[in-house]
PDB file of C-alpha atoms and ligand atoms in Angstrom:
ATOM      1  CA  MET A   1      18.536  -3.152  -2.543  1.00  0.00           C
ATOM      2  CA  GLU A   2      16.206  -6.082  -2.958  1.00  0.00           C
ATOM      3  CA  LEU A   3      12.791  -7.087  -1.656  1.00  0.00           C
ATOM      4  CA  THR A   4      11.740 -10.677  -2.180  1.00  0.00           C
ATOM      5  CA  LEU A   5       8.360 -12.196  -1.496  1.00  0.00           C
ATOM      6  CA  ALA A   6       8.728 -15.957  -1.549  1.00  0.00           C
ATOM      7  CA  ASN A   7       5.701 -18.261  -1.828  1.00  0.00           C
ATOM      8  CA  LEU A   8       3.368 -16.158   0.289  1.00  0.00           C
ATOM      9  CA  SER A   9       0.001 -17.653   1.142  1.00  0.00           C
ATOM     10  CA  LYS A  10      -2.665 -16.421   3.508  1.00  0.00           C
ATOM     11  CA  VAL A  11      -6.068 -17.782   4.437  1.00  0.00           C
ATOM     12  CA  TYR A  12      -8.396 -15.760   6.661  1.00  0.00           C
ATOM     13  CA  VAL A  13     -10.470 -17.890   8.988  1.00  0.00           C
ATOM     14  CA  ARG A  14     -13.609 -16.331  10.331  1.00  0.00           C
ATOM     15  CA  LYS A  15     -16.173 -17.603  12.819  1.00  0.00           C
ATOM     16  CA  GLU A  16     -19.689 -16.532  11.895  1.00  0.00           C
ATOM     17  CA  HIS A  17     -21.903 -16.520  14.970  1.00  0.00           C
ATOM     18  CA  ARG A  18     -25.153 -16.978  13.156  1.00  0.00           C
ATOM     19  CA  MET A  19     -27.330 -19.968  13.732  1.00  0.00           C
ATOM     20  CA  SER A  20     -27.423 -22.389  10.893  1.00  0.00           C
ATOM     21  CA  ILE A  21     -29.137 -25.743  10.538  1.00  0.00           C
ATOM     22  CA  LYS A  22     -26.175 -26.860   8.440  1.00  0.00           C
ATOM     23  CA  THR A  23     -23.772 -26.457  11.365  1.00  0.00           C
ATOM     24  CA  PHE A  24     -26.215 -27.660  14.058  1.00  0.00           C
ATOM     25  CA  GLY A  25     -26.131 -24.341  15.860  1.00  0.00           C
ATOM     26  CA  ARG A  26     -22.350 -24.170  16.108  1.00  0.00           C
ATOM     27  CA  PRO A  27     -20.544 -21.097  14.759  1.00  0.00           C
ATOM     28  CA  GLU A  28     -19.950 -21.410  11.069  1.00  0.00           C
ATOM     29  CA  ILE A  29     -16.294 -21.320  10.058  1.00  0.00           C
ATOM     30  CA  THR A  30     -15.591 -19.593   6.769  1.00  0.00           C
ATOM     31  CA  LYS A  31     -12.205 -19.615   5.112  1.00  0.00           C
ATOM     32  CA  LYS A  32     -11.042 -17.126   2.543  1.00  0.00           C
ATOM     33  CA  ALA A  33      -7.846 -17.653   0.623  1.00  0.00           C
ATOM     34  CA  ALA A  34      -6.561 -14.095   0.210  1.00  0.00           C
ATOM     35  CA  LEU A  35      -3.095 -14.920  -1.188  1.00  0.00           C
ATOM     36  CA  CYS A  36      -1.980 -18.061  -2.990  1.00  0.00           C
ATOM     37  CA  ASP A  37       1.710 -18.746  -3.467  1.00  0.00           C
ATOM     38  CA  VAL A  38       2.775 -15.238  -4.461  1.00  0.00           C
ATOM     39  CA  SER A  39       6.465 -14.769  -5.309  1.00  0.00           C
ATOM     40  CA  PHE A  40       8.396 -11.872  -6.833  1.00  0.00           C
ATOM     41  CA  THR A  41      11.512  -9.787  -6.370  1.00  0.00           C
ATOM     42  CA  LEU A  42      11.805  -6.014  -6.628  1.00  0.00           C
ATOM     43  CA  SER A  43      14.820  -3.733  -6.847  1.00  0.00           C
ATOM     44  CA  GLU A  44      14.974   0.097  -6.878  1.00  0.00           C
ATOM     45  CA  GLY A  45      12.033   1.551  -8.765  1.00  0.00           C
ATOM     46  CA  LEU A  46       8.335   2.292  -8.776  1.00  0.00           C
ATOM     47  CA  TYR A  47       5.904  -0.611  -8.875  1.00  0.00           C
ATOM     48  CA  GLY A  48       2.148  -0.406  -9.330  1.00  0.00           C
ATOM     49  CA  LEU A  49       0.044  -3.139  -7.755  1.00  0.00           C
ATOM     50  CA  LEU A  50      -3.320  -3.482  -9.488  1.00  0.00           C
ATOM     51  CA  GLY A  51      -6.301  -5.745  -8.925  1.00  0.00           C
ATOM     52  CA  PRO A  52     -10.009  -5.460  -8.191  1.00  0.00           C
ATOM     53  CA  ASN A  53     -11.572  -5.216  -4.720  1.00  0.00           C
ATOM     54  CA  GLY A  54     -10.714  -8.285  -2.693  1.00  0.00           C
ATOM     55  CA  ALA A  55      -7.812  -9.379  -4.946  1.00  0.00           C
ATOM     56  CA  GLY A  56      -5.422  -9.462  -1.967  1.00  0.00           C
ATOM     57  CA  LYS A  57      -3.478  -6.203  -2.411  1.00  0.00           C
ATOM     58  CA  SER A  58      -3.827  -5.016   1.183  1.00  0.00           C
ATOM     59  CA  THR A  59      -3.102  -8.498   2.506  1.00  0.00           C
ATOM     60  CA  LEU A  60       0.097  -8.601   0.459  1.00  0.00           C
ATOM     61  CA  MET A  61       1.105  -5.150   1.681  1.00  0.00           C
ATOM     62  CA  LYS A  62       0.408  -5.883   5.344  1.00  0.00           C
ATOM     63  CA  ILE A  63       2.496  -9.047   5.165  1.00  0.00           C
ATOM     64  CA  THR A  64       5.311  -7.192   3.413  1.00  0.00           C
ATOM     65  CA  ALA A  65       5.149  -4.504   6.075  1.00  0.00           C
ATOM     66  CA  GLY A  66       5.474  -7.184   8.739  1.00  0.00           C
ATOM     67  CA  ILE A  67       2.174  -6.435  10.478  1.00  0.00           C
ATOM     68  CA  LEU A  68       0.422  -9.605   9.319  1.00  0.00           C
ATOM     69  CA  ARG A  69       1.922 -13.084   9.352  1.00  0.00           C
ATOM     70  CA  PRO A  70       1.587 -15.225   6.262  1.00  0.00           C
ATOM     71  CA  ASP A  71       0.483 -18.858   6.652  1.00  0.00           C
ATOM     72  CA  GLU A  72       3.272 -19.833   4.329  1.00  0.00           C
ATOM     73  CA  GLY A  73       6.226 -18.133   2.720  1.00  0.00           C
ATOM     74  CA  THR A  74       8.664 -15.410   3.684  1.00  0.00           C
ATOM     75  CA  VAL A  75       9.555 -11.791   2.982  1.00  0.00           C
ATOM     76  CA  LEU A  76      13.247 -11.054   2.540  1.00  0.00           C
ATOM     77  CA  TRP A  77      15.029  -7.704   2.612  1.00  0.00           C
ATOM     78  CA  ASN A  78      18.436  -8.033   0.963  1.00  0.00           C
ATOM     79  CA  GLY A  79      18.240 -11.763   1.542  1.00  0.00           C
ATOM     80  CA  GLN A  80      17.348 -11.533   5.240  1.00  0.00           C
ATOM     81  CA  GLU A  81      13.963 -12.519   6.609  1.00  0.00           C
ATOM     82  CA  ILE A  82      12.176  -9.402   7.809  1.00  0.00           C
ATOM     83  CA  SER A  83      11.087 -11.175  11.005  1.00  0.00           C
ATOM     84  CA  SER A  84      14.766 -11.579  11.904  1.00  0.00           C
ATOM     85  CA  LEU A  85      15.461  -7.880  11.278  1.00  0.00           C
ATOM     86  CA  GLY A  86      13.170  -6.878  14.149  1.00  0.00           C
ATOM     87  CA  LYS A  87      13.296  -3.181  14.978  1.00  0.00           C
ATOM     88  CA  LYS A  88      15.755  -2.471  12.191  1.00  0.00           C
ATOM     89  CA  TYR A  89      13.027  -3.108   9.629  1.00  0.00           C
ATOM     90  CA  ARG A  90      11.093  -0.145  11.051  1.00  0.00           C
ATOM     91  CA  SER A  91      13.790   2.242   9.909  1.00  0.00           C
ATOM     92  CA  ILE A  92      13.943   0.597   6.481  1.00  0.00           C
ATOM     93  CA  LEU A  93      10.198   0.659   5.925  1.00  0.00           C
ATOM     94  CA  GLY A  94       7.615   3.399   5.403  1.00  0.00           C
ATOM     95  CA  PHE A  95       4.100   1.968   5.322  1.00  0.00           C
ATOM     96  CA  MET A  96       0.870   3.755   4.548  1.00  0.00           C
ATOM     97  CA  PRO A  97      -2.053   1.446   5.276  1.00  0.00           C
ATOM     98  CA  GLN A  98      -5.343   1.692   3.381  1.00  0.00           C
ATOM     99  CA  GLN A  99      -7.233   2.413   6.549  1.00  0.00           C
ATOM    100  CA  GLN A 100      -5.842   3.991   9.630  1.00  0.00           C
ATOM    101  CA  GLY A 101      -7.374   5.818  12.521  1.00  0.00           C
ATOM    102  CA  LEU A 102      -5.973   9.253  13.265  1.00  0.00           C
ATOM    103  CA  TYR A 103      -5.756  10.881  16.668  1.00  0.00           C
ATOM    104  CA  SER A 104      -8.256  13.567  15.791  1.00  0.00           C
ATOM    105  CA  GLY A 105      -7.371  15.801  18.736  1.00  0.00           C
ATOM    106  CA  PHE A 106      -3.752  16.011  17.605  1.00  0.00           C
ATOM    107  CA  THR A 107      -2.501  18.756  15.349  1.00  0.00           C
ATOM    108  CA  GLY A 108      -0.700  17.616  12.200  1.00  0.00           C
ATOM    109  CA  LYS A 109       2.596  18.586  13.796  1.00  0.00           C
ATOM    110  CA  ARG A 110       1.904  16.679  17.004  1.00  0.00           C
ATOM    111  CA  PHE A 111       0.895  13.619  14.993  1.00  0.00           C
ATOM    112  CA  LEU A 112       4.117  13.652  12.966  1.00  0.00           C
ATOM    113  CA  ASP A 113       6.116  14.288  16.125  1.00  0.00           C
ATOM    114  CA  TYR A 114       4.504  11.248  17.709  1.00  0.00           C
ATOM    115  CA  MET A 115       5.254   9.149  14.623  1.00  0.00           C
ATOM    116  CA  CYS A 116       8.898  10.322  14.762  1.00  0.00           C
ATOM    117  CA  ALA A 117       9.067   9.015  18.324  1.00  0.00           C
ATOM    118  CA  LEU A 118       7.617   5.651  17.267  1.00  0.00           C
ATOM    119  CA  LYS A 119      10.195   5.451  14.507  1.00  0.00           C
ATOM    120  CA  GLU A 120      12.899   6.429  16.994  1.00  0.00           C
ATOM    121  CA  ILE A 121      14.103   9.361  14.948  1.00  0.00           C
ATOM    122  CA  PRO A 122      16.584  11.311  17.130  1.00  0.00           C
ATOM    123  CA  SER A 123      14.798  14.293  18.682  1.00  0.00           C
ATOM    124  CA  ALA A 124      17.417  16.720  17.364  1.00  0.00           C
ATOM    125  CA  GLN A 125      16.299  15.819  13.841  1.00  0.00           C
ATOM    126  CA  THR A 126      12.522  15.709  14.225  1.00  0.00           C
ATOM    127  CA  LYS A 127      11.825  19.378  13.521  1.00  0.00           C
ATOM    128  CA  GLU A 128      13.676  19.327  10.225  1.00  0.00           C
ATOM    129  CA  GLU A 129      12.278  15.920   9.301  1.00  0.00           C
ATOM    130  CA  ILE A 130       8.671  17.026   9.922  1.00  0.00           C
ATOM    131  CA  ARG A 131       9.278  20.083   7.797  1.00  0.00           C
ATOM    132  CA  ARG A 132      10.751  18.008   4.995  1.00  0.00           C
ATOM    133  CA  VAL A 133       7.876  15.523   4.754  1.00  0.00           C
ATOM    134  CA  ALA A 134       5.170  18.177   5.237  1.00  0.00           C
ATOM    135  CA  GLU A 135       6.642  20.111   2.335  1.00  0.00           C
ATOM    136  CA  ILE A 136       6.498  17.071   0.070  1.00  0.00           C
ATOM    137  CA  VAL A 137       2.739  16.665   0.655  1.00  0.00           C
ATOM    138  CA  HIS A 138       2.057  20.446   0.708  1.00  0.00           C
ATOM    139  CA  LEU A 139       0.831  20.521   4.283  1.00  0.00           C
ATOM    140  CA  LEU A 140       3.366  22.853   5.809  1.00  0.00           C
ATOM    141  CA  PRO A 141       0.849  25.707   6.293  1.00  0.00           C
ATOM    142  CA  GLU A 142      -1.693  23.319   7.862  1.00  0.00           C
ATOM    143  CA  LEU A 143       0.487  21.656  10.499  1.00  0.00           C
ATOM    144  CA  ASN A 144      -0.968  23.590  13.421  1.00  0.00           C
ATOM    145  CA  LYS A 145      -4.549  22.602  12.609  1.00  0.00           C
ATOM    146  CA  ARG A 146      -6.156  19.699  14.392  1.00  0.00           C
ATOM    147  CA  LEU A 147      -6.561  16.544  12.336  1.00  0.00           C
ATOM    148  CA  GLU A 148     -10.329  16.554  12.959  1.00  0.00           C
ATOM    149  CA  ASN A 149     -10.469  19.715  10.876  1.00  0.00           C
ATOM    150  CA  TYR A 150      -8.513  18.224   7.973  1.00  0.00           C
ATOM    151  CA  SER A 151     -10.347  17.316   4.772  1.00  0.00           C
ATOM    152  CA  GLY A 152     -10.284  13.692   3.587  1.00  0.00           C
ATOM    153  CA  GLY A 153      -7.478  14.402   1.120  1.00  0.00           C
ATOM    154  CA  MET A 154      -5.449  16.246   3.776  1.00  0.00           C
ATOM    155  CA  LYS A 155      -5.768  13.270   6.143  1.00  0.00           C
ATOM    156  CA  GLN A 156      -4.551  11.043   3.349  1.00  0.00           C
ATOM    157  CA  ARG A 157      -1.573  13.347   2.774  1.00  0.00           C
ATOM    158  CA  ILE A 158      -0.553  13.493   6.433  1.00  0.00           C
ATOM    159  CA  LEU A 159      -0.550   9.683   6.499  1.00  0.00           C
ATOM    160  CA  LEU A 160       1.680   9.714   3.463  1.00  0.00           C
ATOM    161  CA  ALA A 161       3.951  12.259   5.144  1.00  0.00           C
ATOM    162  CA  SER A 162       4.201   9.977   8.149  1.00  0.00           C
ATOM    163  CA  ALA A 163       5.243   7.062   5.907  1.00  0.00           C
ATOM    164  CA  LEU A 164       8.047   9.248   4.534  1.00  0.00           C
ATOM    165  CA  LEU A 165       9.508  10.071   7.961  1.00  0.00           C
ATOM    166  CA  GLY A 166      13.083   8.880   8.331  1.00  0.00           C
ATOM    167  CA  ASN A 167      13.567   8.601   4.564  1.00  0.00           C
ATOM    168  CA  PRO A 168      12.922   4.836   4.423  1.00  0.00           C
ATOM    169  CA  ARG A 169      14.467   2.709   1.643  1.00  0.00           C
ATOM    170  CA  LEU A 170      11.238   0.761   1.163  1.00  0.00           C
ATOM    171  CA  LEU A 171       7.899   2.517   0.718  1.00  0.00           C
ATOM    172  CA  ILE A 172       4.690   0.516   0.751  1.00  0.00           C
ATOM    173  CA  LEU A 173       1.653   2.643   0.015  1.00  0.00           C
ATOM    174  CA  ASP A 174      -1.856   1.201   0.012  1.00  0.00           C
ATOM    175  CA  GLU A 175      -4.114   3.394  -2.128  1.00  0.00           C
ATOM    176  CA  PRO A 176      -2.263   6.625  -1.390  1.00  0.00           C
ATOM    177  CA  THR A 177      -4.232   8.666  -3.918  1.00  0.00           C
ATOM    178  CA  ALA A 178      -7.694   7.803  -2.564  1.00  0.00           C
ATOM    179  CA  GLY A 179      -9.536  11.069  -2.039  1.00  0.00           C
ATOM    180  CA  LEU A 180      -6.856  13.303  -3.542  1.00  0.00           C
ATOM    181  CA  ASP A 181      -7.856  16.071  -5.933  1.00  0.00           C
ATOM    182  CA  PRO A 182      -6.339  15.960  -9.435  1.00  0.00           C
ATOM    183  CA  ARG A 183      -3.582  18.467  -8.640  1.00  0.00           C
ATOM    184  CA  GLU A 184      -2.397  16.562  -5.556  1.00  0.00           C
ATOM    185  CA  ARG A 185      -2.714  13.298  -7.475  1.00  0.00           C
ATOM    186  CA  VAL A 186      -0.357  14.521 -10.194  1.00  0.00           C
ATOM    187  CA  SER A 187       2.020  15.966  -7.623  1.00  0.00           C
ATOM    188  CA  LEU A 188       2.127  12.669  -5.714  1.00  0.00           C
ATOM    189  CA  ARG A 189       2.775  10.723  -8.915  1.00  0.00           C
ATOM    190  CA  LEU A 190       5.807  12.892  -9.658  1.00  0.00           C
ATOM    191  CA  GLN A 191       7.052  12.727  -6.072  1.00  0.00           C
ATOM    192  CA  LEU A 192       6.841   8.955  -6.042  1.00  0.00           C
ATOM    193  CA  LYS A 193       8.724   8.748  -9.325  1.00  0.00           C
ATOM    194  CA  GLU A 194      11.453  10.956  -7.878  1.00  0.00           C
ATOM    195  CA  LEU A 195      11.593   8.957  -4.629  1.00  0.00           C
ATOM    196  CA  SER A 196      11.822   5.657  -6.523  1.00  0.00           C
ATOM    197  CA  LYS A 197      15.220   6.555  -7.990  1.00  0.00           C
ATOM    198  CA  ASP A 198      17.030   5.314  -4.925  1.00  0.00           C
ATOM    199  CA  ARG A 199      14.486   3.140  -3.164  1.00  0.00           C
ATOM    200  CA  ILE A 200      11.731   0.606  -3.717  1.00  0.00           C
ATOM    201  CA  VAL A 201       8.244   2.101  -3.930  1.00  0.00           C
ATOM    202  CA  LEU A 202       5.288  -0.290  -4.107  1.00  0.00           C
ATOM    203  CA  VAL A 203       1.912   1.365  -4.646  1.00  0.00           C
ATOM    204  CA  ALA A 204      -1.494  -0.326  -4.642  1.00  0.00           C
ATOM    205  CA  THR A 205      -4.128   1.578  -6.542  1.00  0.00           C
ATOM    206  CA  HIS A 206      -7.350   1.282  -8.492  1.00  0.00           C
ATOM    207  CA  VAL A 207      -6.478   4.312 -10.529  1.00  0.00           C
ATOM    208  CA  VAL A 208      -4.499   2.993 -13.470  1.00  0.00           C
ATOM    209  CA  SER A 209      -3.387   6.481 -14.495  1.00  0.00           C
ATOM    210  CA  ASP A 210      -1.603   6.874 -11.137  1.00  0.00           C
ATOM    211  CA  VAL A 211       0.979   4.323 -12.199  1.00  0.00           C
ATOM    212  CA  GLU A 212       0.700   3.777 -15.945  1.00  0.00           C
ATOM    213  CA  THR A 213       3.030   6.569 -17.009  1.00  0.00           C
ATOM    214  CA  VAL A 214       5.487   6.380 -14.122  1.00  0.00           C
ATOM    215  CA  ALA A 215       5.749   2.772 -12.939  1.00  0.00           C
ATOM    216  CA  ASP A 216       8.783   0.731 -13.902  1.00  0.00           C
ATOM    217  CA  GLU A 217       6.644  -2.350 -13.562  1.00  0.00           C
ATOM    218  CA  ILE A 218       3.002  -3.245 -13.066  1.00  0.00           C
ATOM    219  CA  LEU A 219       1.975  -6.222 -10.946  1.00  0.00           C
ATOM    220  CA  VAL A 220      -1.529  -7.610 -11.211  1.00  0.00           C
ATOM    221  CA  LEU A 221      -3.248  -9.663  -8.522  1.00  0.00           C
ATOM    222  CA  LYS A 222      -6.293 -11.737  -9.345  1.00  0.00           C
ATOM    223  CA  GLU A 223      -8.032 -13.715  -6.608  1.00  0.00           C
ATOM    224  CA  GLY A 224      -4.865 -13.850  -4.545  1.00  0.00           C
ATOM    225  CA  GLN A 225      -2.571 -14.855  -7.359  1.00  0.00           C
ATOM    226  CA  LEU A 226       0.028 -12.823  -9.173  1.00  0.00           C
ATOM    227  CA  VAL A 227      -1.106 -13.060 -12.783  1.00  0.00           C
ATOM    228  CA  GLU A 228       1.086 -10.401 -14.412  1.00  0.00           C
ATOM    229  CA  LYS A 229       4.372  -8.639 -13.722  1.00  0.00           C
ATOM    230  CA  GLY A 230       6.252  -6.526 -16.204  1.00  0.00           C
ATOM    231  CA  SER A 231       6.853  -3.096 -17.645  1.00  0.00           C
ATOM    232  CA  VAL A 232       3.970  -1.317 -19.363  1.00  0.00           C
ATOM    233  CA  ASP A 233       5.540  -2.110 -22.757  1.00  0.00           C
ATOM    234  CA  GLU A 234       6.070  -5.754 -21.867  1.00  0.00           C
ATOM    235  CA  LEU A 235       2.464  -6.102 -20.771  1.00  0.00           C
ATOM    236  CA  LYS A 236       1.169  -4.391 -23.908  1.00  0.00           C
ATOM    237  CA  ALA A 237       3.210  -6.798 -26.041  1.00  0.00           C
ATOM    238  CA  ARG A 238       1.868  -9.766 -24.092  1.00  0.00           C
ATOM    239  CA  PHE A 239      -1.737  -8.628 -24.520  1.00  0.00           C
ATOM    240  CA  HIS A 240      -1.961  -8.321 -28.263  1.00  0.00           C
ATOM    241  CA  GLY A 241      -3.710  -5.188 -29.289  1.00  0.00           C
ATOM    242  CA  ALA A 242      -3.815  -3.607 -25.835  1.00  0.00           C
ATOM    243  CA  LYS A 243      -3.257   0.140 -26.102  1.00  0.00           C
ATOM    244  CA  SER A 244      -3.174   0.839 -22.408  1.00  0.00           C
ATOM    245  CA  ILE A 245      -3.006  -0.814 -19.016  1.00  0.00           C
ATOM    246  CA  GLU A 246      -6.707  -0.109 -18.689  1.00  0.00           C
ATOM    247  CA  ASP A 247      -7.269  -2.261 -21.794  1.00  0.00           C
ATOM    248  CA  ILE A 248      -5.277  -5.053 -20.184  1.00  0.00           C
ATOM    249  CA  TYR A 249      -7.181  -4.668 -16.926  1.00  0.00           C
ATOM    250  CA  LEU A 250     -10.476  -5.018 -18.778  1.00  0.00           C
ATOM    251  CA  GLN A 251      -9.186  -8.060 -20.662  1.00  0.00           C
ATOM    252  CA  LEU A 252      -8.233  -9.672 -17.352  1.00  0.00           C
ATOM    253  CA  PHE A 253     -11.234  -8.713 -15.310  1.00  0.00           C
ATOM    254  CA  GLY A 254     -13.938  -8.031 -17.868  1.00  0.00           C
ATOM    255  CA  GLU A 255     -15.873  -4.887 -18.483  1.00  0.00           C
ATOM    256  CA  GLU A 256     -18.300  -3.963 -15.821  1.00  0.00           C
ATOM    257  CA  LYS A 257     -21.782  -4.838 -16.905  1.00  0.00           C
ATOM    258  CA  PRO A 258     -24.474  -2.190 -16.540  1.00  0.00           C
ATOM    259  CA  VAL A 259     -26.738  -2.912 -13.605  1.00  0.00           C
ATOM    260  CA  ASP A 260     -30.407  -3.547 -14.369  1.00  0.00           C
ATOM    261  CA  ILE A 261     -32.664  -1.584 -12.090  1.00  0.00           C
TER     262      ILE A 261
HETATM  263  N1  ATP B 301      -9.421  -9.549   8.467  1.00  0.00           N
HETATM  264  C1  ATP B 301     -10.019 -10.288   7.520  1.00  0.00           C
HETATM  265  N2  ATP B 301     -10.817 -11.328   7.867  1.00  0.00           N
HETATM  266  C2  ATP B 301     -11.406 -12.077   6.928  1.00  0.00           C
HETATM  267  N3  ATP B 301     -11.288 -11.886   5.602  1.00  0.00           N
HETATM  268  C3  ATP B 301     -10.518 -10.865   5.201  1.00  0.00           C
HETATM  269  C4  ATP B 301      -9.843 -10.006   6.133  1.00  0.00           C
HETATM  270  N4  ATP B 301      -9.161  -9.070   5.446  1.00  0.00           N
HETATM  271  C5  ATP B 301      -9.378  -9.330   4.134  1.00  0.00           C
HETATM  272  N5  ATP B 301     -10.195 -10.402   3.983  1.00  0.00           N
HETATM  273  C6  ATP B 301     -10.621 -11.003   2.713  1.00  0.00           C
HETATM  274  O1  ATP B 301      -9.461 -11.329   1.961  1.00  0.00           O
HETATM  275  C7  ATP B 301      -9.622 -10.991   0.591  1.00  0.00           C
HETATM  276  C8  ATP B 301      -8.508 -10.016   0.173  1.00  0.00           C
HETATM  277  O2  ATP B 301      -8.700  -8.780   0.852  1.00  0.00           O
HETATM  278  P1  ATP B 301      -7.730  -7.524   0.663  1.00  0.00           P
HETATM  279  O3  ATP B 301      -8.179  -6.500   1.624  1.00  0.00           O
HETATM  280  O4  ATP B 301      -6.334  -8.009   0.747  1.00  0.00           O
HETATM  281  O5  ATP B 301      -8.070  -7.113  -0.842  1.00  0.00           O
HETATM  282  P2  ATP B 301      -7.685  -5.768  -1.644  1.00  0.00           P
HETATM  283  O6  ATP B 301      -7.141  -6.214  -2.964  1.00  0.00           O
HETATM  284  O7  ATP B 301      -6.847  -4.890  -0.815  1.00  0.00           O
HETATM  285  O8  ATP B 301      -9.114  -5.105  -1.885  1.00  0.00           O
HETATM  286  P3  ATP B 301      -9.514  -3.524  -2.010  1.00  0.00           P
HETATM  287  O9  ATP B 301      -9.222  -3.154  -3.423  1.00  0.00           O
HETATM  288  O10 ATP B 301     -10.982  -3.530  -1.747  1.00  0.00           O
HETATM  289  O11 ATP B 301      -8.737  -2.760  -1.001  1.00  0.00           O
HETATM  290  C9  ATP B 301     -11.038 -10.422   0.450  1.00  0.00           C
HETATM  291  O12 ATP B 301     -11.885 -11.448   0.011  1.00  0.00           O
HETATM  292  C10 ATP B 301     -11.399 -10.016   1.863  1.00  0.00           C
HETATM  293  O13 ATP B 301     -12.776 -10.150   2.077  1.00  0.00           O
HETATM  294 MG1   MG B 302      -7.030  -3.004  -0.136  1.00  0.00          MG
END
């Protein structure tokens, strides 16, 4: 099992429709390089993707999930380009995006049922599959409630459950712990560790403690570039005197300065 990202680059081009003397009244074009020549290979295990706001984590994940095209580079699953895998990639991949609208009128069960259909899980298996994933995220007793009545953390957990449908070999989770209470956070950490034994789990997070004790490797993105990749021990050795990943993060990105009011 191998996921390879080869020389990925992405620039967002945006037209700003504000008048500017500089552009003689024409829309201003702004370009933002979100990823610059990112390459790495992952095999079975749990990987934590760290980096500050705007570092390119979500861009990297969307490209890896095949929902955003890179300007350059390719994503390979076991040596095959994901674009050539087509529908098959959908059964290999479970993706939890950072932001996703939910059909608020749906119950949790109806939502997962709908996601099973999108993933083309045979209807004879859906009941058992919904039960399995709902149990993992502790939502089994809440499945008949409408999503509009779910708390923020429950919404987050149903999205995670949906990513787990079909038992995909590759899990890409963009900030899965956002909004989770400490108990659910710990539970998720342990679940992900367990799941990573026979699949690739890539998790983007701002919460270093989500991955520090469980990740096989930490990857750090800085302004669209991969600046670090290695086990926690390897990174500590590389950053002399670092006691924790948080230390390393602060060395890379600087301590936040207090704001003068
Ligand atoms: N659709 C878009 N159009 C234009 N610029 C974008 C778009 N999406 C992201 N960007 C820009 O690309 C850069 C990388 O964004 P991205 O969302 O990948 O970062 P991130 O590491 O996921 O950040 P966060 O921690 O806030 O989720 C940022 O500067 C962002 O403003
Ligand atoms: Mg993001």
